[in-house]
mmCIF file of C-alpha atoms and ligand atoms in Angstrom:
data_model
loop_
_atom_site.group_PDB
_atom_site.id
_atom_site.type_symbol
_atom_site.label_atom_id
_atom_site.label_comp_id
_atom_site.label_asym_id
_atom_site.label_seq_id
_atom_site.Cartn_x
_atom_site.Cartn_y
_atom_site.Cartn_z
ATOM 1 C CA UNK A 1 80.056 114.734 69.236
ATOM 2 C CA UNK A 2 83.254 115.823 68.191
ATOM 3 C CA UNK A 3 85.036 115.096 64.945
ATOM 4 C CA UNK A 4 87.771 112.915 64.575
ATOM 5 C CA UNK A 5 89.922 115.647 63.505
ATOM 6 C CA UNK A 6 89.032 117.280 67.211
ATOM 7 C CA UNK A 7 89.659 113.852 68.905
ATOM 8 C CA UNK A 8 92.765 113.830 67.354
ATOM 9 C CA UNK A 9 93.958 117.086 68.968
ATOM 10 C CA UNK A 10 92.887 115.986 72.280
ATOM 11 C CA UNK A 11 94.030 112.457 72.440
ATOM 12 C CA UNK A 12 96.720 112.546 69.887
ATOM 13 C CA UNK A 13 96.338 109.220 68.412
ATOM 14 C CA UNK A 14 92.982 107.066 67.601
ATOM 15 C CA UNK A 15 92.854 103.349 67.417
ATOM 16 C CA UNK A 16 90.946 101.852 64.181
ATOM 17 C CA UNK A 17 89.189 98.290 63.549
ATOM 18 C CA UNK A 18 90.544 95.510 61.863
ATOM 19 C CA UNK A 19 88.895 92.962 59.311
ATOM 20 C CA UNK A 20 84.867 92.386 58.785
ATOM 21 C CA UNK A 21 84.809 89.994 56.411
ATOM 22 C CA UNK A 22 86.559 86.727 57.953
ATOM 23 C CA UNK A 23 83.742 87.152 60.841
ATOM 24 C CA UNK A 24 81.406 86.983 58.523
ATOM 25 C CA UNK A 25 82.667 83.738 56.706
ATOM 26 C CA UNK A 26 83.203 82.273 60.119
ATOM 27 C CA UNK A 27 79.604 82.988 60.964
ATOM 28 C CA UNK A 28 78.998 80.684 57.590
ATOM 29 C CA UNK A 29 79.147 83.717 54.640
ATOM 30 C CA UNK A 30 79.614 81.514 51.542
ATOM 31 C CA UNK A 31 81.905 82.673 48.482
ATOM 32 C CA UNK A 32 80.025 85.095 45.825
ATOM 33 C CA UNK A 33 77.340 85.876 48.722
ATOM 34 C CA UNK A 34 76.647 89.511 48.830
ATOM 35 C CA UNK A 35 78.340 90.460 52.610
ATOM 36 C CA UNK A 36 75.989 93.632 52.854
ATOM 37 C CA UNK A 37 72.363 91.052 52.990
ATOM 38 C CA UNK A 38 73.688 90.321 56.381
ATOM 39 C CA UNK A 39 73.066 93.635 57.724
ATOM 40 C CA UNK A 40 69.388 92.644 57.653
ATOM 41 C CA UNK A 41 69.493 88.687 57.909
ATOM 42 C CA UNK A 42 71.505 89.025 60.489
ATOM 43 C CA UNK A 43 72.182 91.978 61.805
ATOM 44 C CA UNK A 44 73.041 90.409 65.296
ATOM 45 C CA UNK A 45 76.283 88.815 63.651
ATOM 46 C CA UNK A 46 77.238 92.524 61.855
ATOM 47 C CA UNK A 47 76.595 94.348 64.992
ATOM 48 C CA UNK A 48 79.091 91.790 67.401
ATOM 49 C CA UNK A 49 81.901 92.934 65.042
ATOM 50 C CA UNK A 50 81.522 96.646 66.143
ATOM 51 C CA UNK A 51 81.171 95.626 69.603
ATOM 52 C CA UNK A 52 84.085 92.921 69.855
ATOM 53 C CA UNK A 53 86.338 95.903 67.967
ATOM 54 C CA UNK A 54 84.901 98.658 70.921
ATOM 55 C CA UNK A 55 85.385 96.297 73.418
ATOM 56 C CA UNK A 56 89.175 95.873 72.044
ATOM 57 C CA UNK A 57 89.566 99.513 71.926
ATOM 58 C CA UNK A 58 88.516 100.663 69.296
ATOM 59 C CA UNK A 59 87.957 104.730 68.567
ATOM 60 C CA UNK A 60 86.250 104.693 65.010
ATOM 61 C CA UNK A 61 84.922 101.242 63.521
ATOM 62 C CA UNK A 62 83.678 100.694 60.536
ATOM 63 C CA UNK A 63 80.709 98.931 58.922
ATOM 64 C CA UNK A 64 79.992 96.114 56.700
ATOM 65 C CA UNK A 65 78.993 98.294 53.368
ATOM 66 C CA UNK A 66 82.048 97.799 51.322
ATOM 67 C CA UNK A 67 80.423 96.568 48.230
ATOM 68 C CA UNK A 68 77.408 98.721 49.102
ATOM 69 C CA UNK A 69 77.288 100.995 45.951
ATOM 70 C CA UNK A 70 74.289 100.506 43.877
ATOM 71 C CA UNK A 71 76.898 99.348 40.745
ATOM 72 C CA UNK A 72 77.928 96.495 43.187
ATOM 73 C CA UNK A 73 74.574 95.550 44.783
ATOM 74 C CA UNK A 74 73.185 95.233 41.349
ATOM 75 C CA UNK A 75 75.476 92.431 40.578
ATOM 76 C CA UNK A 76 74.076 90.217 43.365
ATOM 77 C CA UNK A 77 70.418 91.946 42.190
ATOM 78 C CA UNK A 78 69.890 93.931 44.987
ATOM 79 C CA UNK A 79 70.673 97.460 43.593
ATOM 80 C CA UNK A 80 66.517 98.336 44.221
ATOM 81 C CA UNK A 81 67.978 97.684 48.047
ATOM 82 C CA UNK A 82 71.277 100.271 48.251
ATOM 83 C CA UNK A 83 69.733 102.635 50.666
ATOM 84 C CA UNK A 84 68.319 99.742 52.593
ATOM 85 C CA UNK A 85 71.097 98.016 52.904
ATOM 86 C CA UNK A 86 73.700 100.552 53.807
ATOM 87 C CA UNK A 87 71.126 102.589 56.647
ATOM 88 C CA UNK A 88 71.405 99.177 58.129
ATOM 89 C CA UNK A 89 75.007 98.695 58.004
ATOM 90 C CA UNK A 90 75.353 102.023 59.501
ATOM 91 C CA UNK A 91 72.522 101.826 61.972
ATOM 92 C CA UNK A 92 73.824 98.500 63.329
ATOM 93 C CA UNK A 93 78.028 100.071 63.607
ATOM 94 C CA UNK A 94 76.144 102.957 65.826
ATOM 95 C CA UNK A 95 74.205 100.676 68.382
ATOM 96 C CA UNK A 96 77.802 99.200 68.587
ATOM 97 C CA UNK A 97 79.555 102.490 68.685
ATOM 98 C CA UNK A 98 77.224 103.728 71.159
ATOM 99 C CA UNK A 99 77.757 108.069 71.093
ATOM 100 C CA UNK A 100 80.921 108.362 72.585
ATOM 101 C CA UNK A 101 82.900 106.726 69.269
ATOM 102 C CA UNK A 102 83.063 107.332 65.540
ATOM 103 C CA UNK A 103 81.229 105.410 62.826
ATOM 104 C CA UNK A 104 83.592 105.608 59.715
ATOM 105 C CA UNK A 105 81.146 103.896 56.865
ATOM 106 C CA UNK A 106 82.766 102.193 54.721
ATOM 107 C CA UNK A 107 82.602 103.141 51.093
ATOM 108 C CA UNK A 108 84.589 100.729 48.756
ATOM 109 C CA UNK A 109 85.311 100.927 44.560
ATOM 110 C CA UNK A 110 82.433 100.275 42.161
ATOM 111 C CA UNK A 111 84.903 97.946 40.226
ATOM 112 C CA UNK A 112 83.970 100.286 37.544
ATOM 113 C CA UNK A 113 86.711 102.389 35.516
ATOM 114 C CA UNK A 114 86.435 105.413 34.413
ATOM 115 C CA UNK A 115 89.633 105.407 32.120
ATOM 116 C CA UNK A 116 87.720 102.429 30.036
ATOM 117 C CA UNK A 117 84.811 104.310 29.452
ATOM 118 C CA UNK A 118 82.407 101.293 31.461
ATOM 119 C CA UNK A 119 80.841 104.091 33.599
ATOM 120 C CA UNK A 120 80.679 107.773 33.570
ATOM 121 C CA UNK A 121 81.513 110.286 35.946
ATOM 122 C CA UNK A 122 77.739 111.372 36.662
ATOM 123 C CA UNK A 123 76.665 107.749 37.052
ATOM 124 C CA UNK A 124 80.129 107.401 39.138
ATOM 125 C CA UNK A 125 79.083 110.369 40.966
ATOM 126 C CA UNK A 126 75.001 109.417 41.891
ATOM 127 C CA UNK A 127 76.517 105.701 43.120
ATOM 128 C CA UNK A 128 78.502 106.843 45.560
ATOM 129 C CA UNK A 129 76.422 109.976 46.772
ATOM 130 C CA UNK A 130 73.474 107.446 47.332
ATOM 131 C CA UNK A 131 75.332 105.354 49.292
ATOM 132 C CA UNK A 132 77.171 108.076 51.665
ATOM 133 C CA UNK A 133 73.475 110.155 51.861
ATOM 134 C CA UNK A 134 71.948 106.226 53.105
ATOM 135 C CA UNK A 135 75.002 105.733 55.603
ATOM 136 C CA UNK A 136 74.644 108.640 56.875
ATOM 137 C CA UNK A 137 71.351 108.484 57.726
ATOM 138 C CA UNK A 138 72.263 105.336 59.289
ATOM 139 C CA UNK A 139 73.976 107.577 62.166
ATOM 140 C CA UNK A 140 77.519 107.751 60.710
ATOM 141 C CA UNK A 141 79.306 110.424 61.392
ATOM 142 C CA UNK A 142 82.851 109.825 59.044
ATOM 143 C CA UNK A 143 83.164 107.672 55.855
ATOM 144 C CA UNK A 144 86.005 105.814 54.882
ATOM 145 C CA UNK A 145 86.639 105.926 51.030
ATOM 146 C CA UNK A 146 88.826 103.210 51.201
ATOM 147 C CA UNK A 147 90.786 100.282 49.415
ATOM 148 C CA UNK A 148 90.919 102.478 46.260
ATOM 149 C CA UNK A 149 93.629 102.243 43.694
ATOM 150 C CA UNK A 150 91.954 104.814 40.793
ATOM 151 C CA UNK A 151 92.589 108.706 41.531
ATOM 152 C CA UNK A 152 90.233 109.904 38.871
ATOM 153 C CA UNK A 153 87.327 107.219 40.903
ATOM 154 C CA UNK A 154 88.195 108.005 44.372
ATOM 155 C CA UNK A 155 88.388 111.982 44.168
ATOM 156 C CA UNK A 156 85.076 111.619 42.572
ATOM 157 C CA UNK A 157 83.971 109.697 45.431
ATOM 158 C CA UNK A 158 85.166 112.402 47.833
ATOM 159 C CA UNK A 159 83.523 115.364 45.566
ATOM 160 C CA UNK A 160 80.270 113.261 46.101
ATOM 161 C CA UNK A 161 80.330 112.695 49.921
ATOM 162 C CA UNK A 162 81.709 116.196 50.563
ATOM 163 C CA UNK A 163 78.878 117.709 48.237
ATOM 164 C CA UNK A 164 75.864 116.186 49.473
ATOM 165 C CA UNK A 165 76.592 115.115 53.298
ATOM 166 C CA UNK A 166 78.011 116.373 56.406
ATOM 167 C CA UNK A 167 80.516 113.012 57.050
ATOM 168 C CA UNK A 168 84.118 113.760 57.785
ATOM 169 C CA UNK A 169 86.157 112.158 55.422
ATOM 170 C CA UNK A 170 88.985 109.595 55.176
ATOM 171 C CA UNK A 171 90.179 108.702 52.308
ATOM 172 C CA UNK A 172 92.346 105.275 51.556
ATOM 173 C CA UNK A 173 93.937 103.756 49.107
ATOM 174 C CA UNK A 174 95.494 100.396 48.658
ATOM 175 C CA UNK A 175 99.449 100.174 47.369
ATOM 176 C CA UNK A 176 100.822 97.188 44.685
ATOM 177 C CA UNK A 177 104.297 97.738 45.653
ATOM 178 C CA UNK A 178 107.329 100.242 46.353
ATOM 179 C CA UNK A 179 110.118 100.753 44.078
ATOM 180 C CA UNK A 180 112.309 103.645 45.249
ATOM 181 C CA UNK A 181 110.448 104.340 48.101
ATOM 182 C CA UNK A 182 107.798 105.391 46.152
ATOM 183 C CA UNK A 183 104.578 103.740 46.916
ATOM 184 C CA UNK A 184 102.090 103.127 43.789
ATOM 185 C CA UNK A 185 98.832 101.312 43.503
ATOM 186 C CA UNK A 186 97.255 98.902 41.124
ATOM 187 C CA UNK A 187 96.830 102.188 38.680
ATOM 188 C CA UNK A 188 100.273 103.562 38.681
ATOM 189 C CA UNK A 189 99.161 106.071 40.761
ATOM 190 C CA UNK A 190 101.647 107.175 44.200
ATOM 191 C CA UNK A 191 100.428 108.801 47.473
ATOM 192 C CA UNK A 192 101.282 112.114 46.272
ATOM 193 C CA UNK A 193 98.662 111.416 43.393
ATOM 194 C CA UNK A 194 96.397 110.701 45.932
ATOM 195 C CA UNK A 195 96.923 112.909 48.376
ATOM 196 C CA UNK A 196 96.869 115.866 46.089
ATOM 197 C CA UNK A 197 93.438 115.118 44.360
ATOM 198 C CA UNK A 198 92.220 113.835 47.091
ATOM 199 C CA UNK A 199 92.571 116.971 49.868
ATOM 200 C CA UNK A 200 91.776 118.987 46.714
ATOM 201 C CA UNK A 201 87.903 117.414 46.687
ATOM 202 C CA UNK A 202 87.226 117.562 50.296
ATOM 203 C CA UNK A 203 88.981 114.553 51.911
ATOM 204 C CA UNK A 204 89.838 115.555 55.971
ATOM 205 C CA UNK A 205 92.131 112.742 56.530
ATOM 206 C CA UNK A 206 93.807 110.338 54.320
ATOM 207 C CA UNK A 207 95.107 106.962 54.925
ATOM 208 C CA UNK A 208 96.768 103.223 53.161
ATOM 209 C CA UNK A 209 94.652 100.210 54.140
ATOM 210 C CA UNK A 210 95.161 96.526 52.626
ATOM 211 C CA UNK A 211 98.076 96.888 50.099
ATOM 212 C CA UNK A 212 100.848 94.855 52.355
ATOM 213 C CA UNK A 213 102.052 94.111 55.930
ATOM 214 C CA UNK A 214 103.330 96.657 58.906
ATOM 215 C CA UNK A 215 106.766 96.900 57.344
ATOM 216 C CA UNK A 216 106.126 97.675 53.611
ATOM 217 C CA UNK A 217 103.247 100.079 55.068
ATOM 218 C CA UNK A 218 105.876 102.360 56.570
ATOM 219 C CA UNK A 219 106.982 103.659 53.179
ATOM 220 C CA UNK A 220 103.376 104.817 52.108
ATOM 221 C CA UNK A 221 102.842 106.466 55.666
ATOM 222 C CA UNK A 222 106.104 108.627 54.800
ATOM 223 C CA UNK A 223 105.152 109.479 51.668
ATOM 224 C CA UNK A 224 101.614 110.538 52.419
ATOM 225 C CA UNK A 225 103.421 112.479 55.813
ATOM 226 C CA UNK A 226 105.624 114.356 53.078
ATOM 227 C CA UNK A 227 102.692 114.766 50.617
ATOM 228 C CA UNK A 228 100.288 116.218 53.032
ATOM 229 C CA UNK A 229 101.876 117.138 56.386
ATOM 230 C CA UNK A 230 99.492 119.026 58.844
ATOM 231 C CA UNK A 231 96.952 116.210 57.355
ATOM 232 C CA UNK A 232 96.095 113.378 59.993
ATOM 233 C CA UNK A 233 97.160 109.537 57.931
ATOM 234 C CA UNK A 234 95.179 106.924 58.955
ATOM 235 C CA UNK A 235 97.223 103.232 58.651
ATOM 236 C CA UNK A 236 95.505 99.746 58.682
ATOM 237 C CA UNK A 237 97.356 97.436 56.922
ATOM 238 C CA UNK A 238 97.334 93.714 56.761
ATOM 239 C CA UNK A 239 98.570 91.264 58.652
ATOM 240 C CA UNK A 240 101.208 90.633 56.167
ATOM 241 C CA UNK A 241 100.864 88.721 52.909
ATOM 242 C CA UNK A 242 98.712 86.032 53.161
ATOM 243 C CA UNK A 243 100.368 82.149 52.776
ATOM 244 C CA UNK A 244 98.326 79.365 51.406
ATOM 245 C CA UNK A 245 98.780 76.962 54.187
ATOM 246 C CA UNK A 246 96.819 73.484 54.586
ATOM 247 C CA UNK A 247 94.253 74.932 56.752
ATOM 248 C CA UNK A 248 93.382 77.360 54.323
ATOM 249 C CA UNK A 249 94.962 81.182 54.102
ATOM 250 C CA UNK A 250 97.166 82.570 56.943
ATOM 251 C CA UNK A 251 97.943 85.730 57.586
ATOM 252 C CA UNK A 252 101.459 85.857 59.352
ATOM 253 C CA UNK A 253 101.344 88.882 61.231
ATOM 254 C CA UNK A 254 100.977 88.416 64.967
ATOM 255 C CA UNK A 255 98.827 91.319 67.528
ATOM 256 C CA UNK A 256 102.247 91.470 69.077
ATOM 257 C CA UNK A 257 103.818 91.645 66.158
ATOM 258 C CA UNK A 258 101.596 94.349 64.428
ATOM 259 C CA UNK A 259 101.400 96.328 67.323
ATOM 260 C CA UNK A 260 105.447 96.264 67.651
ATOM 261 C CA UNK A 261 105.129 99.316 64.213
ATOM 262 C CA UNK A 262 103.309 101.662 66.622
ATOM 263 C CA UNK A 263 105.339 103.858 67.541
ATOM 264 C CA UNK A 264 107.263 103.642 63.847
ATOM 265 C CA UNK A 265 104.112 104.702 62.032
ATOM 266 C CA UNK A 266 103.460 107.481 64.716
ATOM 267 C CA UNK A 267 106.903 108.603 64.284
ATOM 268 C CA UNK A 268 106.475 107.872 60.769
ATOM 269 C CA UNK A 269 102.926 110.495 60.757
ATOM 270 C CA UNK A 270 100.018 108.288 61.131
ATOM 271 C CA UNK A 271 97.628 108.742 63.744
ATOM 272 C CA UNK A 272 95.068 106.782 63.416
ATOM 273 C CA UNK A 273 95.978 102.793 63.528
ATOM 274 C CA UNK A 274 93.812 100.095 62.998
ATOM 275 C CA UNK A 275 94.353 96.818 60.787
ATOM 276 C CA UNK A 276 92.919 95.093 57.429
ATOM 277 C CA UNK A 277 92.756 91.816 56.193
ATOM 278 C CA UNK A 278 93.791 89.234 58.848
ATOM 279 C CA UNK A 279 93.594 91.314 61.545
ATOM 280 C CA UNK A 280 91.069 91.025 64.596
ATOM 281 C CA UNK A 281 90.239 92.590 67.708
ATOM 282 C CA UNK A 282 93.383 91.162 69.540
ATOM 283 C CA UNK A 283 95.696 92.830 67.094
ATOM 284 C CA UNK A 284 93.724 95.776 67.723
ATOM 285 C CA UNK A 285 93.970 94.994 71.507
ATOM 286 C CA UNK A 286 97.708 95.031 71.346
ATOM 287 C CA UNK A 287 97.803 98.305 69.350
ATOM 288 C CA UNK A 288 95.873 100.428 71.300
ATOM 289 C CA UNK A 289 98.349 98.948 74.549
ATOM 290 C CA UNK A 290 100.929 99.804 72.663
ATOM 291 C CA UNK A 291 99.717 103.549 71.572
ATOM 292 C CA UNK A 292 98.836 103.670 75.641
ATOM 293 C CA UNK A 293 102.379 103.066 76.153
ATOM 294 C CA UNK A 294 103.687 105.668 74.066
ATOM 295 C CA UNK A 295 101.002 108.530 75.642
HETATM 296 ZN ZN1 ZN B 301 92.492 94.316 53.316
#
């Protein structure tokens, strides 16, 4: 199988997933249940995401392990089941994959912070190594470090997939806002930040996911582009800020919509484009049409 980084020559642009974790409440997930149980209760439900995304169009998709380090298991009490639970999350992405697409696991923040002292880089270190060494003996091929806002966190996180596994790696991080034109996370921390540490402890590709809608997301994709040029950027944002309407929360951002950025984020440097929160297999339907249409 090739690497994404080869695809990527070849085909010039890839076409991502979009959000997990709305198909999962829809299927009946209640609030404060741990999402990565399902990949073994009901692993039928987990795998139909992978295949409604491939069936969209879908190049790489992802798999339901975001909260699947053993510091985040442990809070629902199932940190004796880390490797369980993430072979299974990538096991079930690959049936769904089949061999002809990537499986980018996805590897999310331990909600643990190094700058307060609540964890240590070692500990840090073993979480995230178990969980990348599990996923990829799940039949991943590529991790996605994603959603992170910490530098110090996520280049650890990198060190510790590079180190002890053979996944390509993407690396992601979630923006608070842009003032300037200068992206920064949660942490202060701006895309150069990230990009710099980041490629410096073994990330292949980096990429924004979450943070805002298609619009704001242009501004990060720049900055990463003029960070880390000859690296490929990855883009999945939202679909726009969610609204508390009376049905519950909305997401504003049409597949048409979305997919009307295209060919500013490829012009912008991305070329990988998928979606996050609010997003679902018809945005990613309408992106890949409209990443067709640009050839
Ligand atoms: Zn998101």
């Amino acid at each position: 199988m090739n690497t994404i980084r080869e695809d990527l020559r070849e085909k010039r642009f890839l076409v991502a997933d979009g959000g997990w974790g709305t198909f999962l409440i829809a299927e009946g997930m209640q609030p404060g249940e741990c999402p990565e149980l399902w990949n073994v209760n009901r692993p039928e439900v987990v795998r139909r995401i992978g295949e409604n995304y491939i069936a969209a169009g879908s190049d790489l998709i992802s798999t339901n392990s975001f909260g699947g380090t053993r510091c985040k298991l442990e809070q629902h009490g199932l940190g004796e089941r880390t490797a369980e639970l993430n072979e299974a999350a990538a096991a079930l992405s690959r049936q769904a994959a089949g061999a002809d697409n990537h499986v980018i696991a996805s590897i999310g923040p331990t909600g643990k912070f190094l700058i307060t002292g609540e964890i240590s880089e070692e500990d840090l270190y073993d979480a995230f190594k178990e969980q990348a060494q599990a996923l990829e003996r799940g039949g991943a091929d590529a991790c996605i470090i994603e959603t992170f806002s910490a530098v110090d966190e996520a280049a650890v996180a990198v060190r510790a997939v590079a180190e002890n596994t053979k996944l390509e790696i993407i690396c992601s991080f979630t923006y608070a806002s842009v003032v300037g034109g200068v992206p920064r996370t949660m942490m202060g921390a701006t895309a150069a930040d990230m990009a710099q540490a980041t490629l410096e402890a073994g990330a292949h590709i980096l990429g924004a996911n979450c943070s805002f809608g298609s619009e704001e997301m242009l501004a990060v994709v720049q900055a990463l582009h003029e960070a880390a040029p000859g690296t490929p950027i990855l883009v999945n944002p939202n679909a726009g800020q969610p609204v508390q309407a009376e049905t519950g929360i909305v997401y504003p951002e049409s597949p048409e919509y979305m997919a009307g950025f295209a060919r500013r984020f490829v012009e912008a440097g991305a070329s990988i484009l998928g979606g996050c929160c609010g997003t679902n297999p018809e945005h990613i339907r309408a992106i890949k049409a409209a990443l067709r249409a640009i050839g």
